[in-house]
PDB file of C-alpha atoms in Angstrom:
ATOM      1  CA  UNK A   7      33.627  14.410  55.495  1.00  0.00           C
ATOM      2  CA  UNK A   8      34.444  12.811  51.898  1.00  0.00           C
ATOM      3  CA  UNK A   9      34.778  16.234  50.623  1.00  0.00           C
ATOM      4  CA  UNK A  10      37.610  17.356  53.453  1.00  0.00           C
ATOM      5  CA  UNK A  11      38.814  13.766  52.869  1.00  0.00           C
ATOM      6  CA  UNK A  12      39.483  14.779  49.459  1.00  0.00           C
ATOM      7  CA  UNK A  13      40.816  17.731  49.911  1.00  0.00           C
ATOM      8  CA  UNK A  14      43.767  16.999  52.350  1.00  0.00           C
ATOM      9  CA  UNK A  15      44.622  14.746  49.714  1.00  0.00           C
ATOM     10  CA  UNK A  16      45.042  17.664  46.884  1.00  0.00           C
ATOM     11  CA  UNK A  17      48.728  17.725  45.879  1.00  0.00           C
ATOM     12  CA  UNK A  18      50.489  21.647  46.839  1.00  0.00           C
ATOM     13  CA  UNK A  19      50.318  24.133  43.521  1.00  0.00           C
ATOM     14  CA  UNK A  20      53.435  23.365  41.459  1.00  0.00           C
ATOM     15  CA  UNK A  21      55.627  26.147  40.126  1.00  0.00           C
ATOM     16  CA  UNK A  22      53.967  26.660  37.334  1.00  0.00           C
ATOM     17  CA  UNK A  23      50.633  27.106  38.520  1.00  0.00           C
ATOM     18  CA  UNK A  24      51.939  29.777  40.767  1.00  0.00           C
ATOM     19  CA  UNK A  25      53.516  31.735  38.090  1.00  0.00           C
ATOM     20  CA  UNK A  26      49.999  31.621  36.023  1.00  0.00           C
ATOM     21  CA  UNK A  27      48.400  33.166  38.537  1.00  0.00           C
ATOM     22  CA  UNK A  28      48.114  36.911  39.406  1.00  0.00           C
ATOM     23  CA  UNK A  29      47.565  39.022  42.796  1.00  0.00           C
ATOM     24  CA  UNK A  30      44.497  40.258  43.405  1.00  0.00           C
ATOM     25  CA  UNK A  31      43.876  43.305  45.854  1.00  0.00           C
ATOM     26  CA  UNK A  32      40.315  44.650  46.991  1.00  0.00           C
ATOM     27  CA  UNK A  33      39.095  47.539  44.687  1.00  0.00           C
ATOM     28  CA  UNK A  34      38.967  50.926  45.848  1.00  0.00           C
ATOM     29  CA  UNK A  35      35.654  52.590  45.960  1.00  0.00           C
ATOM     30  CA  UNK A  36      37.008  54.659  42.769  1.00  0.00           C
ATOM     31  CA  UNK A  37      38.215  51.687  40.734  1.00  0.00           C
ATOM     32  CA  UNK A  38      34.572  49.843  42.129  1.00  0.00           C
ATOM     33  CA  UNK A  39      32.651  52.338  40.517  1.00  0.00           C
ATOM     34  CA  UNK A  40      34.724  52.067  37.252  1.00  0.00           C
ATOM     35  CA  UNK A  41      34.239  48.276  37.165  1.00  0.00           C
ATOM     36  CA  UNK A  42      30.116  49.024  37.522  1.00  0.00           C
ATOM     37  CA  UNK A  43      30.364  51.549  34.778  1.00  0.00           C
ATOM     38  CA  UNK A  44      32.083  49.801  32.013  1.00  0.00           C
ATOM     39  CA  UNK A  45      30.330  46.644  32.821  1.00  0.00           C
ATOM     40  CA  UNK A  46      26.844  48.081  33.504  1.00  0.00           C
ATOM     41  CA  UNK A  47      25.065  46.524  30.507  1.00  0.00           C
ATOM     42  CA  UNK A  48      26.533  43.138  31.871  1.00  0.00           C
ATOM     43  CA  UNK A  49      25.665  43.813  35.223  1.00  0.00           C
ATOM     44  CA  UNK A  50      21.844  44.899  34.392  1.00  0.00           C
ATOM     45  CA  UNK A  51      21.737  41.292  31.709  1.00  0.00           C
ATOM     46  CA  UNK A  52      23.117  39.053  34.425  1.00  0.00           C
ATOM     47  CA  UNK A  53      20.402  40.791  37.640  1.00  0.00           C
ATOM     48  CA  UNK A  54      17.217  40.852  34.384  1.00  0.00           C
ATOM     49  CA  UNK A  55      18.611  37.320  33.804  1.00  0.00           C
ATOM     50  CA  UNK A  56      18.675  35.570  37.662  1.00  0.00           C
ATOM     51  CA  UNK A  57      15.332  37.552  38.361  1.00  0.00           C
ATOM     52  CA  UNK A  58      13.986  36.145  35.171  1.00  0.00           C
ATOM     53  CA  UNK A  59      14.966  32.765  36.033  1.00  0.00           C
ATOM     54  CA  UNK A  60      13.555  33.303  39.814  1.00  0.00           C
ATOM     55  CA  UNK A  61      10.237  33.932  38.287  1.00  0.00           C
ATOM     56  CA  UNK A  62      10.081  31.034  36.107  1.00  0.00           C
ATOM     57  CA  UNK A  63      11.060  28.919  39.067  1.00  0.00           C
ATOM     58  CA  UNK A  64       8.706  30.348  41.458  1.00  0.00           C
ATOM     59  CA  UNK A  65       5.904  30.053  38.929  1.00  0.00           C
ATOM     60  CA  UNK A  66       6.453  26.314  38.110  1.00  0.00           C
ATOM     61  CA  UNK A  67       6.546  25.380  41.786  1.00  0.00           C
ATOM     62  CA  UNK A  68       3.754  26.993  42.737  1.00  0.00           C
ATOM     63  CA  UNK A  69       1.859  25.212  39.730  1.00  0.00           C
ATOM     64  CA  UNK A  70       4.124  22.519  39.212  1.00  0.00           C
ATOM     65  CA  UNK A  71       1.386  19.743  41.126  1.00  0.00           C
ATOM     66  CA  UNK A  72      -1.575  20.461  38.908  1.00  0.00           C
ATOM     67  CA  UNK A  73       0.754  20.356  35.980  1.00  0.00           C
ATOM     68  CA  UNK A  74       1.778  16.752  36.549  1.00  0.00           C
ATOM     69  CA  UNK A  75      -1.236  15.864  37.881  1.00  0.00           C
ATOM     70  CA  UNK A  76      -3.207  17.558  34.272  1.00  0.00           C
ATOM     71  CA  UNK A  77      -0.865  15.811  32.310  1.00  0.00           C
ATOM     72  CA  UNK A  78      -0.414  12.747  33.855  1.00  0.00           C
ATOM     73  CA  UNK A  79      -3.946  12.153  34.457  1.00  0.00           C
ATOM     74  CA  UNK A  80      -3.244  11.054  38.247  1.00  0.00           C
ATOM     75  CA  UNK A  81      -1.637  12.551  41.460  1.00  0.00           C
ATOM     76  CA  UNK A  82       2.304  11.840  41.095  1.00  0.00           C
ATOM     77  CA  UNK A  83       3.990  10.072  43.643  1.00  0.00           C
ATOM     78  CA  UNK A  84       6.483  11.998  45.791  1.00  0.00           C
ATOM     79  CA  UNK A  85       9.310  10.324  44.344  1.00  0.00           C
ATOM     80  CA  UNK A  86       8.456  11.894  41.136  1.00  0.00           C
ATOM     81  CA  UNK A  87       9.239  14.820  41.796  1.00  0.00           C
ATOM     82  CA  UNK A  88      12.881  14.030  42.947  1.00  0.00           C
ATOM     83  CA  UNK A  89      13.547  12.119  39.981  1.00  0.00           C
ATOM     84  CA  UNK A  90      11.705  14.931  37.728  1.00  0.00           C
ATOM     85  CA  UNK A  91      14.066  17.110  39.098  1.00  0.00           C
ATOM     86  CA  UNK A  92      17.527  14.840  38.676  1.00  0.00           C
ATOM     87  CA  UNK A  93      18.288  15.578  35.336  1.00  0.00           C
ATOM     88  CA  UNK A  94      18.025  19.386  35.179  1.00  0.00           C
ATOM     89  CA  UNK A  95      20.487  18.633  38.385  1.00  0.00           C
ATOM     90  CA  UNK A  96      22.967  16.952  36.642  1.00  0.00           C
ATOM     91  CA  UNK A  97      22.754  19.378  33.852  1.00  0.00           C
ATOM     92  CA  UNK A  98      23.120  22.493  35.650  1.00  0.00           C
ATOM     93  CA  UNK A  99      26.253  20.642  37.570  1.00  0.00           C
ATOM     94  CA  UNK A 100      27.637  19.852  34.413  1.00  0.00           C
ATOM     95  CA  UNK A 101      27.049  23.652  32.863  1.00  0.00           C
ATOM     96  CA  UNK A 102      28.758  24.826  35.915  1.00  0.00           C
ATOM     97  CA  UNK A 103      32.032  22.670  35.493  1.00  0.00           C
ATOM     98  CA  UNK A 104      32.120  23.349  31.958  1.00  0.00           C
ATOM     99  CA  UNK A 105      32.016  27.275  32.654  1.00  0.00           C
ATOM    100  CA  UNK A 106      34.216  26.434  35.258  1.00  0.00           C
ATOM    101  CA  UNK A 107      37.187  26.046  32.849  1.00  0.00           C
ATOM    102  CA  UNK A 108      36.481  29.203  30.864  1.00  0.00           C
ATOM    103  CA  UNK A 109      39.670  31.441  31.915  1.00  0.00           C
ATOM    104  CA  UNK A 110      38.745  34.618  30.393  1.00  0.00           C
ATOM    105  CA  UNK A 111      36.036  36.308  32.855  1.00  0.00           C
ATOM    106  CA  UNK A 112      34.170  38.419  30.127  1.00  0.00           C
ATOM    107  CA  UNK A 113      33.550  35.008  28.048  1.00  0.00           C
ATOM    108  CA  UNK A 114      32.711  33.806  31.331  1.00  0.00           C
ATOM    109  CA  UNK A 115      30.094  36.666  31.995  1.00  0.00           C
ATOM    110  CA  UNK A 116      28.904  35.844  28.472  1.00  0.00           C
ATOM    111  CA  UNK A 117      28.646  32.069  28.503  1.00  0.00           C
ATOM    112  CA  UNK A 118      26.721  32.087  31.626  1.00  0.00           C
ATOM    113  CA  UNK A 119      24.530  34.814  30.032  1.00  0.00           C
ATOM    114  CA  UNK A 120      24.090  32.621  26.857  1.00  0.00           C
ATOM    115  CA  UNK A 121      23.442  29.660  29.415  1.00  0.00           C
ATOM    116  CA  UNK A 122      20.560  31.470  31.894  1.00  0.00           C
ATOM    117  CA  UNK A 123      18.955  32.881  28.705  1.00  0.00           C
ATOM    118  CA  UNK A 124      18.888  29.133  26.980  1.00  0.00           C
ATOM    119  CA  UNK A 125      17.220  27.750  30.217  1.00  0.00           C
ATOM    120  CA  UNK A 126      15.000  30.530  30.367  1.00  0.00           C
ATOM    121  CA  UNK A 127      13.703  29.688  26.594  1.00  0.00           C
ATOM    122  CA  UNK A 128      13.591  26.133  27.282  1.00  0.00           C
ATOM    123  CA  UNK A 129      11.311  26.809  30.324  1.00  0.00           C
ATOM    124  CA  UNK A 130       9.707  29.662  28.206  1.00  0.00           C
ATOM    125  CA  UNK A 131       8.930  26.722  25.280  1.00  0.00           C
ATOM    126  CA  UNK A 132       8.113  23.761  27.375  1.00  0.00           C
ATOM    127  CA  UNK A 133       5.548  26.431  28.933  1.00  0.00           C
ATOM    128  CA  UNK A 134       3.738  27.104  25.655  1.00  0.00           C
ATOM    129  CA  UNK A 135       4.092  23.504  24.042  1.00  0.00           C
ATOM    130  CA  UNK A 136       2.486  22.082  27.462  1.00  0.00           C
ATOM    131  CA  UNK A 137      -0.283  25.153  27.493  1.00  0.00           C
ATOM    132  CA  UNK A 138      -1.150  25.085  23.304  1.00  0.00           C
ATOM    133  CA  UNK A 139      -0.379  20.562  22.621  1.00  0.00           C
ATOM    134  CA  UNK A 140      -0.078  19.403  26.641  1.00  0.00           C
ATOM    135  CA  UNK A 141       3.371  17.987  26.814  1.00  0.00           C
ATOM    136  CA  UNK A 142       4.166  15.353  28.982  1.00  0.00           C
ATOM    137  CA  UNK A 143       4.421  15.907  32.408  1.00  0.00           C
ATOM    138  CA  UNK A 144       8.087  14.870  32.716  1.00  0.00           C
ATOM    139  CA  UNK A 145       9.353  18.260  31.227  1.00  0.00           C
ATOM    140  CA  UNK A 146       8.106  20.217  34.387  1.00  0.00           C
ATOM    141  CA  UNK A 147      10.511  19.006  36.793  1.00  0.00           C
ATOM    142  CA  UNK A 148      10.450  20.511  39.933  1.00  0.00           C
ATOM    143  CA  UNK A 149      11.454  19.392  43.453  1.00  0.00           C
ATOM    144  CA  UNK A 150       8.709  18.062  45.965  1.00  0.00           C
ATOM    145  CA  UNK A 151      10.930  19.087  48.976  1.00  0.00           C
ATOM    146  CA  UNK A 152      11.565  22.504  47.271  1.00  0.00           C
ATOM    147  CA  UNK A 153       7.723  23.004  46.786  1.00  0.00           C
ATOM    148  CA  UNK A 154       7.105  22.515  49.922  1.00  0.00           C
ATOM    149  CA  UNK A 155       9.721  24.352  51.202  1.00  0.00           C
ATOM    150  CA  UNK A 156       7.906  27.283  50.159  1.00  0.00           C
ATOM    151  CA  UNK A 157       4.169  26.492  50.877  1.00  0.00           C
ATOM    152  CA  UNK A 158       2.878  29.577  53.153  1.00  0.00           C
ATOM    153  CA  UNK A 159       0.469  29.194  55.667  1.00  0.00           C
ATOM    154  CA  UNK A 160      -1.950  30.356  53.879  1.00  0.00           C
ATOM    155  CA  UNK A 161      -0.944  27.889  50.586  1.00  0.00           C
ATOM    156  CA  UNK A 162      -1.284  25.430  53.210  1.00  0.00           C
ATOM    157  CA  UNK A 163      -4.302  26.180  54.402  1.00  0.00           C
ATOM    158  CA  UNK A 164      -5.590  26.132  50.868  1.00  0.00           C
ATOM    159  CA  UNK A 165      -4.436  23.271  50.136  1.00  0.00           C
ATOM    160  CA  UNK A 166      -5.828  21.629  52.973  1.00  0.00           C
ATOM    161  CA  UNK A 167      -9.020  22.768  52.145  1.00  0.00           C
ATOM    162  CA  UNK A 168      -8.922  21.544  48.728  1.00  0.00           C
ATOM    163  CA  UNK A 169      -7.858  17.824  49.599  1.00  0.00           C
ATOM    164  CA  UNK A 170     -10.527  18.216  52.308  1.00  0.00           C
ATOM    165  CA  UNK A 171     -13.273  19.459  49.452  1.00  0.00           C
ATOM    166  CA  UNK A 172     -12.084  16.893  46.639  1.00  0.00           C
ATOM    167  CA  UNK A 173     -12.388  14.168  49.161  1.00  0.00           C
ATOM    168  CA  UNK A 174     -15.874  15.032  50.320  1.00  0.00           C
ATOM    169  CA  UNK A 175     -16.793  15.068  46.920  1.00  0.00           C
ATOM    170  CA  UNK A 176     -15.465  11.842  46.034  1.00  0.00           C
ATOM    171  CA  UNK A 177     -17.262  10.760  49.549  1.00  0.00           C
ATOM    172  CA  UNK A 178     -20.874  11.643  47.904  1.00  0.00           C
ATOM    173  CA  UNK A 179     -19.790  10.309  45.047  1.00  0.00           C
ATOM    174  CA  UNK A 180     -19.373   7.064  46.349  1.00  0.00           C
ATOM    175  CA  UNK A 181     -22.365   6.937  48.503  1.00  0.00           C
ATOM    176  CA  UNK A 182     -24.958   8.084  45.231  1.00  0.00           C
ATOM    177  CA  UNK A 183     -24.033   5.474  43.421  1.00  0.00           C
ATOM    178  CA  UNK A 184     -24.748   2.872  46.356  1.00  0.00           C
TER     179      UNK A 184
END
């Protein structure tokens, strides 16, 4: 409701504004397949670039746990994943408003290129330097709620059965040394 709030209280486009703009109509299917050519290499950068990125994400959060856990040396708190995962928030919202305010759409297209490829290296870095040196666990941040969020039944299951084994173990453990 803030954000509506907020926005009734937007003052009307001056003059100006208005004049900087321009009219845009909907592409025909001709001038569509223009766009696709002349931009293709863009096109295929930006699609190789978000599928990239998908990848990297996918991988962390399905690994993300043992990670912290590895390099940490104990089982992290929920809690730690949320504020893990704060700062690469506030960075990405603050990439996004700074793009924002690029007017020219093919500096755009390259800025957020240059952007999703210098995430992608990051991850690709903090990746190695963990697997070669074992960095700390804070550079892996991922969310708990968004690890969980895509936990299959079967990851579940799996899970399950590992808590189930680990404390069993630590069960027999306990009772040989009595």
């Amino acid at each position: 409701t803030f954000c509506f709030w907020r926005l009734d209280k937007v003052p009307a486009p001056s003059v100006e504004d208005q004049q900087a703009r321009t009219v845009r109509n909907a592409m025909s299917g001709e001038e569509r397949a223009r766009f696709i050519r002349g931009h293709l290499v863009e096109i295929a950068l930006l699609l190789l670039s978000y599928m990239l990125v998908g990848t990297l994400r996918s991988y962390r959060d399905q690994f993300s746990r043992p990670l912290y856990t590895a390099a940490l040396g104990h089982d992290p708190s929920s809690i730690f994943f949320f504020l893990a995962d704060l700062p690469g928030a506030f960075a990405s919202g603050i990439t996004l408003m700074l793009l924002n305010r690029v007017q020219d759409h093919g500096r755009g297209l390259i800025w957020l290129l240059g952007t999703i490829l210098a995430a992608c290296v990051l991850l690709l870095l903090n990746g190695l330097l963990h697997h070669t040196v074992g960095s700390p666990g804070v550079l892996w941040p991922v969310s708990y709620t968004h690890l969980r969020a895509h936990e299959t039944p079967e990851h579940l299951v799996c899970r399950l059965l590992l808590e189930k084994k680990k404390k069993t173990k630590e069960k027999k453990k306990k009772e040989i040394k009595r």
